Coordinates of C-alpha atoms in Angstrom, one line a residue:
Chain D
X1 CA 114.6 43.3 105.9
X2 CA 116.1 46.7 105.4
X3 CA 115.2 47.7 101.2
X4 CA 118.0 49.6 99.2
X5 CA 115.3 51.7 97.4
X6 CA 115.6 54.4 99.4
X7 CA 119.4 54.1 99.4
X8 CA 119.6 54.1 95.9
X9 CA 116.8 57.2 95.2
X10 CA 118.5 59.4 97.8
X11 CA 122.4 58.6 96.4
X12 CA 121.1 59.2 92.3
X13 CA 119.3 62.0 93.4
X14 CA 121.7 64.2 95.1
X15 CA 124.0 63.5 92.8
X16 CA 121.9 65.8 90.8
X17 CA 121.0 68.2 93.1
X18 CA 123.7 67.7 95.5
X19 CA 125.4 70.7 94.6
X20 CA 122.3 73.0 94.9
X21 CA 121.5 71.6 97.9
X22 CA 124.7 73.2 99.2
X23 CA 124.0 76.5 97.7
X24 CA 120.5 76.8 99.2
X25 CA 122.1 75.9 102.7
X26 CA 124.9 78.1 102.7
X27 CA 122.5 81.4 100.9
X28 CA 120.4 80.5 103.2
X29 CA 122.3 80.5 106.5
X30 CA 123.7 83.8 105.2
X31 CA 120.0 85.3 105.0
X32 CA 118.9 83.8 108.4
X33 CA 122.4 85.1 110.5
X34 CA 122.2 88.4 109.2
X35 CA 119.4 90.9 110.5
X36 CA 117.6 92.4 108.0
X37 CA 117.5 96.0 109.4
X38 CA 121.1 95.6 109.3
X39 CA 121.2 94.3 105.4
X40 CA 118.7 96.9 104.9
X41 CA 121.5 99.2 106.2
X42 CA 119.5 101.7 108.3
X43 CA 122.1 102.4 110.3
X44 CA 123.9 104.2 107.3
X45 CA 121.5 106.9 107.6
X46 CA 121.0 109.4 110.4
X47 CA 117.6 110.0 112.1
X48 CA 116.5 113.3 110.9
X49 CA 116.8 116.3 112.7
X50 CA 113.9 117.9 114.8
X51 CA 112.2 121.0 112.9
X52 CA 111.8 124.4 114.6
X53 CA 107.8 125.5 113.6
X54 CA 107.6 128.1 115.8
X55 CA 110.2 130.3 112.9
X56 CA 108.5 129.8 110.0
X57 CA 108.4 132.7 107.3
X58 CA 105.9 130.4 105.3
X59 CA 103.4 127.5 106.4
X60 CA 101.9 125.0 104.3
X61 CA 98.8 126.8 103.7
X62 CA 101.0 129.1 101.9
X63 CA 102.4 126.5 99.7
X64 CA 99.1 124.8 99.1
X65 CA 97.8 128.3 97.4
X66 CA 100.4 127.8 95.1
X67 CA 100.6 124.0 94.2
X68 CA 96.6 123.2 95.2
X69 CA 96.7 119.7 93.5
X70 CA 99.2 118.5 95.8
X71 CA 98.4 115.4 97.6
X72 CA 100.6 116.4 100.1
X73 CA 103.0 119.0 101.3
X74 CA 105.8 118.0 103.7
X75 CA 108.0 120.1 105.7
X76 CA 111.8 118.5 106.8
X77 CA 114.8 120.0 107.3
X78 CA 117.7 119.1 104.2
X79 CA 120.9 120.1 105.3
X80 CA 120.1 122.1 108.5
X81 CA 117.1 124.4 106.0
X82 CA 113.5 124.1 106.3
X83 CA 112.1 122.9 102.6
X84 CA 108.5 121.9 101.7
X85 CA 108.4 118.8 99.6
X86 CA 104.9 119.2 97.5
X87 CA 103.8 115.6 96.1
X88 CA 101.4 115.9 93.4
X89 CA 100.8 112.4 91.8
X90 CA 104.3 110.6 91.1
X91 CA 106.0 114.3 91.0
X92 CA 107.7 115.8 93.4
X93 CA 109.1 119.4 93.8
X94 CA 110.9 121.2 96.7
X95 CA 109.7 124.9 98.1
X96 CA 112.5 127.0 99.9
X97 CA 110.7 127.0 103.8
X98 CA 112.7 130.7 104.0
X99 CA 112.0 132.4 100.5
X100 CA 109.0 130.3 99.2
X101 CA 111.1 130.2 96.1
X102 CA 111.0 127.1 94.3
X103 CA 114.4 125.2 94.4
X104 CA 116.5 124.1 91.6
X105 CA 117.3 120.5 90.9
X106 CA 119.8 119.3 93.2
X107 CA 123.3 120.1 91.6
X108 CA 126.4 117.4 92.3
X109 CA 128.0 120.0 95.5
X110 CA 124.5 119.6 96.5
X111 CA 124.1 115.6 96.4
X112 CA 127.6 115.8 98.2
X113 CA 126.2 117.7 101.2
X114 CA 123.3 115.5 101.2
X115 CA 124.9 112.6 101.6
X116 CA 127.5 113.9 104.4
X117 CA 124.9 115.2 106.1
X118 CA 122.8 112.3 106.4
X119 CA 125.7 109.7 106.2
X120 CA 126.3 108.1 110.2
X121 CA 129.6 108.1 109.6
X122 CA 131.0 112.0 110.3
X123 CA 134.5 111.1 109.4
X124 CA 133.2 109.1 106.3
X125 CA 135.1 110.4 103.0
X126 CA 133.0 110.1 99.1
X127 CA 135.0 108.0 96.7
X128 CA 132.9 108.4 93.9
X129 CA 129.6 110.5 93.1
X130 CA 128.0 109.3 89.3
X131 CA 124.7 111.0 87.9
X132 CA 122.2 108.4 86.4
X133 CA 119.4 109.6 84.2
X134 CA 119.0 107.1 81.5
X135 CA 119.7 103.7 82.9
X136 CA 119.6 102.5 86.5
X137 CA 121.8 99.6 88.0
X138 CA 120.4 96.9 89.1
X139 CA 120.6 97.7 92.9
X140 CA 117.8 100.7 92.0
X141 CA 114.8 100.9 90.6
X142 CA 114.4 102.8 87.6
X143 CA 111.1 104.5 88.9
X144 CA 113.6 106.9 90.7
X145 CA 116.1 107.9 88.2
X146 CA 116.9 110.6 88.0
X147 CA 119.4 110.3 90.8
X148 CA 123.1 110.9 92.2
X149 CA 125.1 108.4 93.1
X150 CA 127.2 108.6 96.2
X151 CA 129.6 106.1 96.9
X152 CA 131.3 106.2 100.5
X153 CA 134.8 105.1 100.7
X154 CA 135.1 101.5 102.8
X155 CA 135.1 98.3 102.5
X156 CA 131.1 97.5 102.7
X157 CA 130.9 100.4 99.9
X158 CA 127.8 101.8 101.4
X159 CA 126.3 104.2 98.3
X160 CA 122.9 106.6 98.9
X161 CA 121.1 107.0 95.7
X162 CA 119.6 111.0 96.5
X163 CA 117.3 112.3 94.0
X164 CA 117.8 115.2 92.0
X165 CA 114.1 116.5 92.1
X166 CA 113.8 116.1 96.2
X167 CA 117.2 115.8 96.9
X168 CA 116.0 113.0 99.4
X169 CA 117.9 109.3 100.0
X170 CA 115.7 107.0 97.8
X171 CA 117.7 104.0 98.5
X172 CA 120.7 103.0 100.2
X173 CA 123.0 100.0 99.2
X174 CA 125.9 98.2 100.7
X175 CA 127.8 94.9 100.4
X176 CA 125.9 92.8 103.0
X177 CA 123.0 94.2 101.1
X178 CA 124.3 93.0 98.0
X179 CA 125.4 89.9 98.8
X180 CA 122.0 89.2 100.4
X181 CA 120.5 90.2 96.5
X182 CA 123.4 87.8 94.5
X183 CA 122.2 85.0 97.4
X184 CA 118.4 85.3 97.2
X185 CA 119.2 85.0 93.0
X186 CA 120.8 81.7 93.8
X187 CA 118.6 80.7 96.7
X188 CA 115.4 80.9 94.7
X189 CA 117.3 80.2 90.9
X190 CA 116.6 83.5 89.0
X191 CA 120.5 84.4 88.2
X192 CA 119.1 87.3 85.9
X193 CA 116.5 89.3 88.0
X194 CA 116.1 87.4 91.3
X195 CA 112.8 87.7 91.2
X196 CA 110.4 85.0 90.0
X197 CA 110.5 81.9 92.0
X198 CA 108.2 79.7 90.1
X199 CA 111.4 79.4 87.4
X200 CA 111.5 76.5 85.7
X201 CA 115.0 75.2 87.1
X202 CA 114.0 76.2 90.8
X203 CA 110.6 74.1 90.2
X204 CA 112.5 70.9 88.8
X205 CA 115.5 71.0 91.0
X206 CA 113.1 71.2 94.1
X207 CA 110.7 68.8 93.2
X208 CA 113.8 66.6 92.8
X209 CA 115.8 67.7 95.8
X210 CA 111.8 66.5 97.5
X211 CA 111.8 63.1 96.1
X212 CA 115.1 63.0 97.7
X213 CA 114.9 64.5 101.1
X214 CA 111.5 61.8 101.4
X215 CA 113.7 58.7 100.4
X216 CA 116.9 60.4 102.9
X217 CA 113.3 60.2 105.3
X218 CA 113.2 56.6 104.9
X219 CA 116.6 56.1 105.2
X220 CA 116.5 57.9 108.8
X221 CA 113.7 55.7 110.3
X222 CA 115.3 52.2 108.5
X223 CA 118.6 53.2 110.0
X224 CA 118.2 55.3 113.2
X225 CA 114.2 55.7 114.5
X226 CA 113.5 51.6 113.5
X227 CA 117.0 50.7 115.2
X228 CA 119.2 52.2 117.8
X229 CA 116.8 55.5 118.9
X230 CA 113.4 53.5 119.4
X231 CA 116.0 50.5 121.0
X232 CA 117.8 53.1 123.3
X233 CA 114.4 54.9 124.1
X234 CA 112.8 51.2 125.1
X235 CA 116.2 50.1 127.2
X236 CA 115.7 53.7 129.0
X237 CA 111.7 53.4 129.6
X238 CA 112.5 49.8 130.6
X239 CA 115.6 51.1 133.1
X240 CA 113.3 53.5 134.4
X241 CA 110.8 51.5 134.9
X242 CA 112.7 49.0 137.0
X243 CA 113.9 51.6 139.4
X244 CA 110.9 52.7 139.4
X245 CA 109.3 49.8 141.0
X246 CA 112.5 48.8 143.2
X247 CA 112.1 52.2 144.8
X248 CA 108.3 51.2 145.4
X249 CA 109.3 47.9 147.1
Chain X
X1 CA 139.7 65.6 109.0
X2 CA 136.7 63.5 109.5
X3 CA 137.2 59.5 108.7
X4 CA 134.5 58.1 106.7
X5 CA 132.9 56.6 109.2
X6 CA 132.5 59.7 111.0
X7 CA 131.6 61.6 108.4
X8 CA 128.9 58.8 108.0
X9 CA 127.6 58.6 111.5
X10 CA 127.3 62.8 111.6
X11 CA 125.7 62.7 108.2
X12 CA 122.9 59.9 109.9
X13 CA 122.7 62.0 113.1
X14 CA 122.1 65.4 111.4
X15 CA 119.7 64.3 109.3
X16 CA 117.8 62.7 112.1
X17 CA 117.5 65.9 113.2
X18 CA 116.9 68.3 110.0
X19 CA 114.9 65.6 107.9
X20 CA 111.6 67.2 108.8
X21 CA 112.2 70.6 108.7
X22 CA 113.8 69.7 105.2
X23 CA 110.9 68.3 103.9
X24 CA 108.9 71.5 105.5
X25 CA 111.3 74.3 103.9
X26 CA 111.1 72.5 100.7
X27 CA 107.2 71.8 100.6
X28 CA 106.6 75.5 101.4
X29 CA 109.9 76.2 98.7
X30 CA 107.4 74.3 95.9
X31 CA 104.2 75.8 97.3
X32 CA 105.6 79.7 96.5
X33 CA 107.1 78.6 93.5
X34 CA 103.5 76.9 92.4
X35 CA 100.8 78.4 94.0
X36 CA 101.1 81.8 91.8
X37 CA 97.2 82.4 92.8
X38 CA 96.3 86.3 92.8
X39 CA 93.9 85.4 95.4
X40 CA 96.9 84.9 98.3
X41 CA 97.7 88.6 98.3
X42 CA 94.3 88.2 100.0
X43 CA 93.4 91.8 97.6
X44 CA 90.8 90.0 95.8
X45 CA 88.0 92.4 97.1
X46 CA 90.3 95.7 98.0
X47 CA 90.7 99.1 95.7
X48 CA 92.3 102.1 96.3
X49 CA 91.2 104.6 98.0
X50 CA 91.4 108.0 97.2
X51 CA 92.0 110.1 100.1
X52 CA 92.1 113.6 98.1
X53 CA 89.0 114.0 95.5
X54 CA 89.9 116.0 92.4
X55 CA 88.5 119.5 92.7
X56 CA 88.8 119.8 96.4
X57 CA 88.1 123.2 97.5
X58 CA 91.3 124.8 99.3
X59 CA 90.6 124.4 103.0
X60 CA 91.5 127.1 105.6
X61 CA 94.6 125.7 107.3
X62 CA 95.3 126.9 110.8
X63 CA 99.3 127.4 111.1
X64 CA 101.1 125.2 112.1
X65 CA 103.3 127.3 113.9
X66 CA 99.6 127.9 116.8
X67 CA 100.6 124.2 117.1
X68 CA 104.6 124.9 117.8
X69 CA 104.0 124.1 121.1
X70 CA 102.5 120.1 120.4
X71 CA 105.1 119.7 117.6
X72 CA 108.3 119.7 119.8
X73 CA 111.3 117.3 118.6
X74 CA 108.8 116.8 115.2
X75 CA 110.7 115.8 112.7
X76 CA 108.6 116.0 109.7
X77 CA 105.4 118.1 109.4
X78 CA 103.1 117.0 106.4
X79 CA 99.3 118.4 105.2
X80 CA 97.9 115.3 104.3
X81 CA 94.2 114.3 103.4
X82 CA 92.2 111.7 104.8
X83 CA 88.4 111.2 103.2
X84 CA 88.7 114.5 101.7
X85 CA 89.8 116.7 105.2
X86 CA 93.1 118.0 105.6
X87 CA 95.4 117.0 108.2
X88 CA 99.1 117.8 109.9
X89 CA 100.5 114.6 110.3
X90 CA 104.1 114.7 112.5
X91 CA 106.6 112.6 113.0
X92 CA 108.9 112.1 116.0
X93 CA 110.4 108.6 114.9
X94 CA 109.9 107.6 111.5
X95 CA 111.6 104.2 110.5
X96 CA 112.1 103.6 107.0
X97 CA 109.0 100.3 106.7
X98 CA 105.9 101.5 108.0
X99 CA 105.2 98.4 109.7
X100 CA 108.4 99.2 112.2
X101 CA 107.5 101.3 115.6
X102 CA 106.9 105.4 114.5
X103 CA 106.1 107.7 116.8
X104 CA 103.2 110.3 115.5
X105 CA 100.7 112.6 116.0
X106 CA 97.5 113.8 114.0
X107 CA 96.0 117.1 114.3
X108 CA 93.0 118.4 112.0
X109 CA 94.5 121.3 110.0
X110 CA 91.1 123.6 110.3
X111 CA 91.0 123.5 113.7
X112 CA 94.4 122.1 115.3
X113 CA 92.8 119.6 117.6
X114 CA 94.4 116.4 118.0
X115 CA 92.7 113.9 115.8
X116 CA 91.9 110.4 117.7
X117 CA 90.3 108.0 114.9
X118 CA 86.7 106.2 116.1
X119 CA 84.8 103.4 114.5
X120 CA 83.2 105.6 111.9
X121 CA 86.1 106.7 110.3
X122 CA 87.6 102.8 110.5
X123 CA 83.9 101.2 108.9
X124 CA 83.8 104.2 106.4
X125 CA 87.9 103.7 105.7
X126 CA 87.3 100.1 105.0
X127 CA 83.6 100.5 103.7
X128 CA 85.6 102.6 100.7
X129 CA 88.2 100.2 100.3
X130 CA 86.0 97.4 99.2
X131 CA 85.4 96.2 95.7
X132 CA 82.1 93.9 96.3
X133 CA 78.8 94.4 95.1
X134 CA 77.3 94.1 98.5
X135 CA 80.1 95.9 100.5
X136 CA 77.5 97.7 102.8
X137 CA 75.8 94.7 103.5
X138 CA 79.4 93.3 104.7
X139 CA 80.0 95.9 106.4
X140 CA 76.6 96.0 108.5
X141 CA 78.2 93.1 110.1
X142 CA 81.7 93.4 110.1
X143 CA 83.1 93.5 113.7
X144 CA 86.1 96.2 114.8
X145 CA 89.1 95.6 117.2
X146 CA 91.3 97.6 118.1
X147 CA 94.7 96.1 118.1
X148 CA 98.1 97.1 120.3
X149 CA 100.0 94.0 120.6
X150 CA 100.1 92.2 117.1
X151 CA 98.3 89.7 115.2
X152 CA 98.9 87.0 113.6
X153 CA 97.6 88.3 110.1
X154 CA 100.1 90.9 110.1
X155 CA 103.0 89.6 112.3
X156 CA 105.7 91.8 111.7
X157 CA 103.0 95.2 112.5
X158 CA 104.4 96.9 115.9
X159 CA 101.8 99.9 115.4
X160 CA 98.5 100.1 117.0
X161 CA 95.7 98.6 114.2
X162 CA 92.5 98.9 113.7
X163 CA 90.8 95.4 112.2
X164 CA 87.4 95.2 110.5
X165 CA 86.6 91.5 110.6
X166 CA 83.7 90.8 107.3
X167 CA 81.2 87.9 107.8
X168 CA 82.1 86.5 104.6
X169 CA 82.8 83.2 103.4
X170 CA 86.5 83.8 103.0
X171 CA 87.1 85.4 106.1
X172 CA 88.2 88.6 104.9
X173 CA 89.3 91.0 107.6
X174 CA 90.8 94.5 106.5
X175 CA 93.4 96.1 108.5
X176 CA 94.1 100.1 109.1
X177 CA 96.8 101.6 110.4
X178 CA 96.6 104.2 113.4
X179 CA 99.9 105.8 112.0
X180 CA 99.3 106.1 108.7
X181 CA 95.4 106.1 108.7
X182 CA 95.1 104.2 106.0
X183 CA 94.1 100.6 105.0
X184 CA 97.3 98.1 105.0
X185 CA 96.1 95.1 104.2
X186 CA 93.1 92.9 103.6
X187 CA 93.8 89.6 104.9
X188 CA 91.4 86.4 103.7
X189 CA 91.9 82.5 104.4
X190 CA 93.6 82.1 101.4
X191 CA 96.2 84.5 102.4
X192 CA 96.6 83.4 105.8
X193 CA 97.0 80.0 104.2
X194 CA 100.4 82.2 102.1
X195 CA 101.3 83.6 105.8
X196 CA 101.1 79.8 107.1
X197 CA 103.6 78.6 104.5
X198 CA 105.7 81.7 105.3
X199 CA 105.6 80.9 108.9
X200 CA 107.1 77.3 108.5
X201 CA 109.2 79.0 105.6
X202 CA 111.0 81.1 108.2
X203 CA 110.5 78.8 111.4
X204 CA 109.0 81.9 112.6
X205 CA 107.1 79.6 115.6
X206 CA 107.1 83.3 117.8
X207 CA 105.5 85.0 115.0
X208 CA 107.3 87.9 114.6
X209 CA 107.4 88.5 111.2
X210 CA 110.7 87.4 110.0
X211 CA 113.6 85.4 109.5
X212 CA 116.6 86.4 111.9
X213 CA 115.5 84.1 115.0
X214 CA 117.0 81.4 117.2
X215 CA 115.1 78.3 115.6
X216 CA 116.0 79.0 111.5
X217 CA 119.5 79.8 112.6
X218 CA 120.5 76.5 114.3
X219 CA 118.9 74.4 111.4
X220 CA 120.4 76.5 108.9
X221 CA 123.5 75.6 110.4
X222 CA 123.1 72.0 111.0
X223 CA 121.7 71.8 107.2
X224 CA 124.8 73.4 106.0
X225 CA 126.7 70.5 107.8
X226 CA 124.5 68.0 106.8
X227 CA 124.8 69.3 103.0
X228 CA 129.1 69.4 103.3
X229 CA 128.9 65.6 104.9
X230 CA 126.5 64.4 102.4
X231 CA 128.5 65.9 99.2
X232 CA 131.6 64.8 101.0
X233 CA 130.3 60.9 101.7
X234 CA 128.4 61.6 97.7
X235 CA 131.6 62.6 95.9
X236 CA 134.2 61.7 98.1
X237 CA 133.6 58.5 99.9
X238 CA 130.6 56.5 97.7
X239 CA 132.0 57.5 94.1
X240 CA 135.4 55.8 95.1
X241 CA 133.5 52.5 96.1

């Protein structure tokens, strides 16, 4: 005798959660078909280019006599020039490789460079270029701000957030990027900052969406594994069985 | 259009399928939503450690330019310390996570030889980044691998590793990169038990540190479709009956 318990549980419940259900499957599928390097998009951002040592009118020992706090003092090219980023603590500050000069905060013409410089598109056109100081959106951290904002024209709207002390690409943001952040706000129920997953309605709707699944469980074995699979396995083992011993004979 | 039969038969047949891995994805769902225990970032005995002491005399740096030769196709030259002694680090392939594959070489910036790290630096690395009363004791026997093809502690890691494996009750073994010569993680049972929930989290059966594989992306799908023919037979189908 088949009980309508489980029926019952798994039909009230998703009535409920039903809905939610659907969100976590389709935020989900979205998050598992899209590669992550991709959503990070590193492929926005050219590999940097190789460094010539052999010229250099200054070293970093040179630099160190000047900043000898740093914690470390790197040399990379920005825009086809040698600079020395010195990192002292949280700070950072950029040395002219060439002059040993230190260089001013990155200007917008600058940021603009930057960007087409390190963009991987060489054809790709800014739309818009914003300077944030005071509040960051929510696609940056505020630990960076100070910081341009360069938005590419296109339809994923890949931006590079550069930063006006080290004129380097902090972040990066496009839409499958985006849409990746609005999905893992519903997938895990924090609409406001997507980031605390032991909210109250993520805790209640999944211990309910549980219940549910476990009575769907019962369902599965009254009507499937208890029925028609186990029957269908036992005729084939019995079939095979047969043959098995006609063949011997 | 499906008939309501066959909307009923697929919604039976999918969840035959899915049910478990339903269960599984919401289990490990309630388990990171409840288990907000500090002790599953496995950090419970680490500290930082400084690798520059304040008041450091200036070293003499050899140029980097007697090295020009070593540092062809380097892409980024940084004076970096390690325990208190300067050193060139350069990249020829830097990624943007330090867990994915870089290419890079170490020199020592006093006397431009390439720097190869041994067990002393590892035990005296780890030895510093140990908050525990009796960290030497742990550490007398604390056992060190060398690691080039992945572990399970640290799935998604493509560099080479070093691991210093404690003899303590939780099973703490802390892990230092040969890139970035420093300490990545510690990893203890109760963190493993975080990773194991991630791993049935992700389907990640290969362990390779993430989401994006074959066995997550079929059930995703057939949960989707299981989801659309159970709101459809919910909303649709039952709530006319």
């Amino acid at each position: 005798m088949k009980s309508q318990l489980p029926r019952k549980i798994h039909k009230w419940l998703m009535l409920f959660v039903g809905l939610q259900v659907f969100i976590w499957s389709v935020t989900g599928l979205y998050m598992v078909m899209t590669n992550i390097h991709y959503t990070h998009g590193e492929h926005l951002q050219k590999p940097s280019p190789t460094l010539d040592v052999s010229s250099l009118k200054f070293n970093h020992a040179d630099v160190l006599k000047s900043y000898p706090n740093a914690d470390s003092i790197s040399l990379f090219n920005r825009v086809g020039e040698p600079v020395f980023m010195v990192q002292e603590g949280r700070e950072s500050t950029l040395v002219n490789a060439t002059t040993k000069e230190l260089m001013p905060k990155v200007t917008e013409q600058e940021a603009r460079e930057i960007a087409l410089f390190q963009f991987h598109d060489s054809a790709g056109v800014i739309a818009k270029i914003s300077y944030l100081k005071v509040s960051a959106p929510s696609e940056l951290s505020a630990r960076h701000l100070p910081v341009w904002e360069v938005q590419f024209e296109g339809i994923a709207s890949p931006t590079f957030y550069i930063s006006e002390s080290s004129g380097q690409v902090v972040t990066k943001r496009h839409n499958p990027w985006r849409i990746f952040d609005w999905f893992w706000r519903f997938h895990i129920m924090d609409y406001l900052h997507g980031e605390d997953v032991g909210n109250v309605f993520f805790l209640a709707i999944s211990i309910t969406t549980l219940l549910s699944t476990l009575a769907g469980c019962c369902l599965v074995y009254q009507r499937v594994l208890s029925n028609s699979f186990l029957n269908s396995f036992r005729k084939f083992v019995n079939r095979w069985a047969k043959r098995r011993t006609t063949h011997v004979n | 259009m499906l008939t309501k039969r066959a909307n009923a038969v697929l919604h039976k047949w999918l969840a035959t399928i899915v049910s478990i891995q339903l269960v599984i994805w919401l289990g490990t769902g309630l388990y990171f939503g409840l288990a907000d225990d500090p002790k599953a970032s496995g950090n419970q005995f680490r500290q930082k450690v400084e690798h520059k002491s304040e008041g450091l005399q200036t070293p003499t740096l050899i140029a980097p330019e007697k090295l020009s030769s070593k540092l062809t196709d380097a892409k980024r030259v940084s004076l970096v310390w390690r325990l208190d002694k300067p050193y060139y680090l350069a990249f020829f392939q830097e990624k943007p996570h330090g867990y994915q594959k870089q290419s890079v070489k170490w020199f020592d910036a006093e006397t431009g030889a390439l720097w190869v790290i041994n067990e002393n630096y590892v035990t005296e690395l780890a030895q510093q980044s140990l908050k525990h009363t009796e960290k030497a004791k742990l550490m007398e026997n604390a056992t060190i691998n060398l690691i080039s093809r992945g572990t399970k502690d640290i799935p998604s890691e493509r560099n080479t590793i070093w691991a210093v494996a404690l003899n303590n009750t939780d099973n703490t073994t802390i892990y230092i990169s040969d890139v970035s010569r420093k300490v990545i993680a510690h990893v203890d049972d109760h963190k493993r038990l975080k990773n194991l929930m991630f791993q049935l989290h992700f389907m990640d059966y290969f362990n390779t540190g993430g989401f994006n594989n074959i066995f997550s992306k079929v059930f995703a799908l057939l949960t989707l479709m299981l989801a659309i023919t159970g709101l459809r037979w919910l909303f649709i189908a039952r709530l006319k009956d």
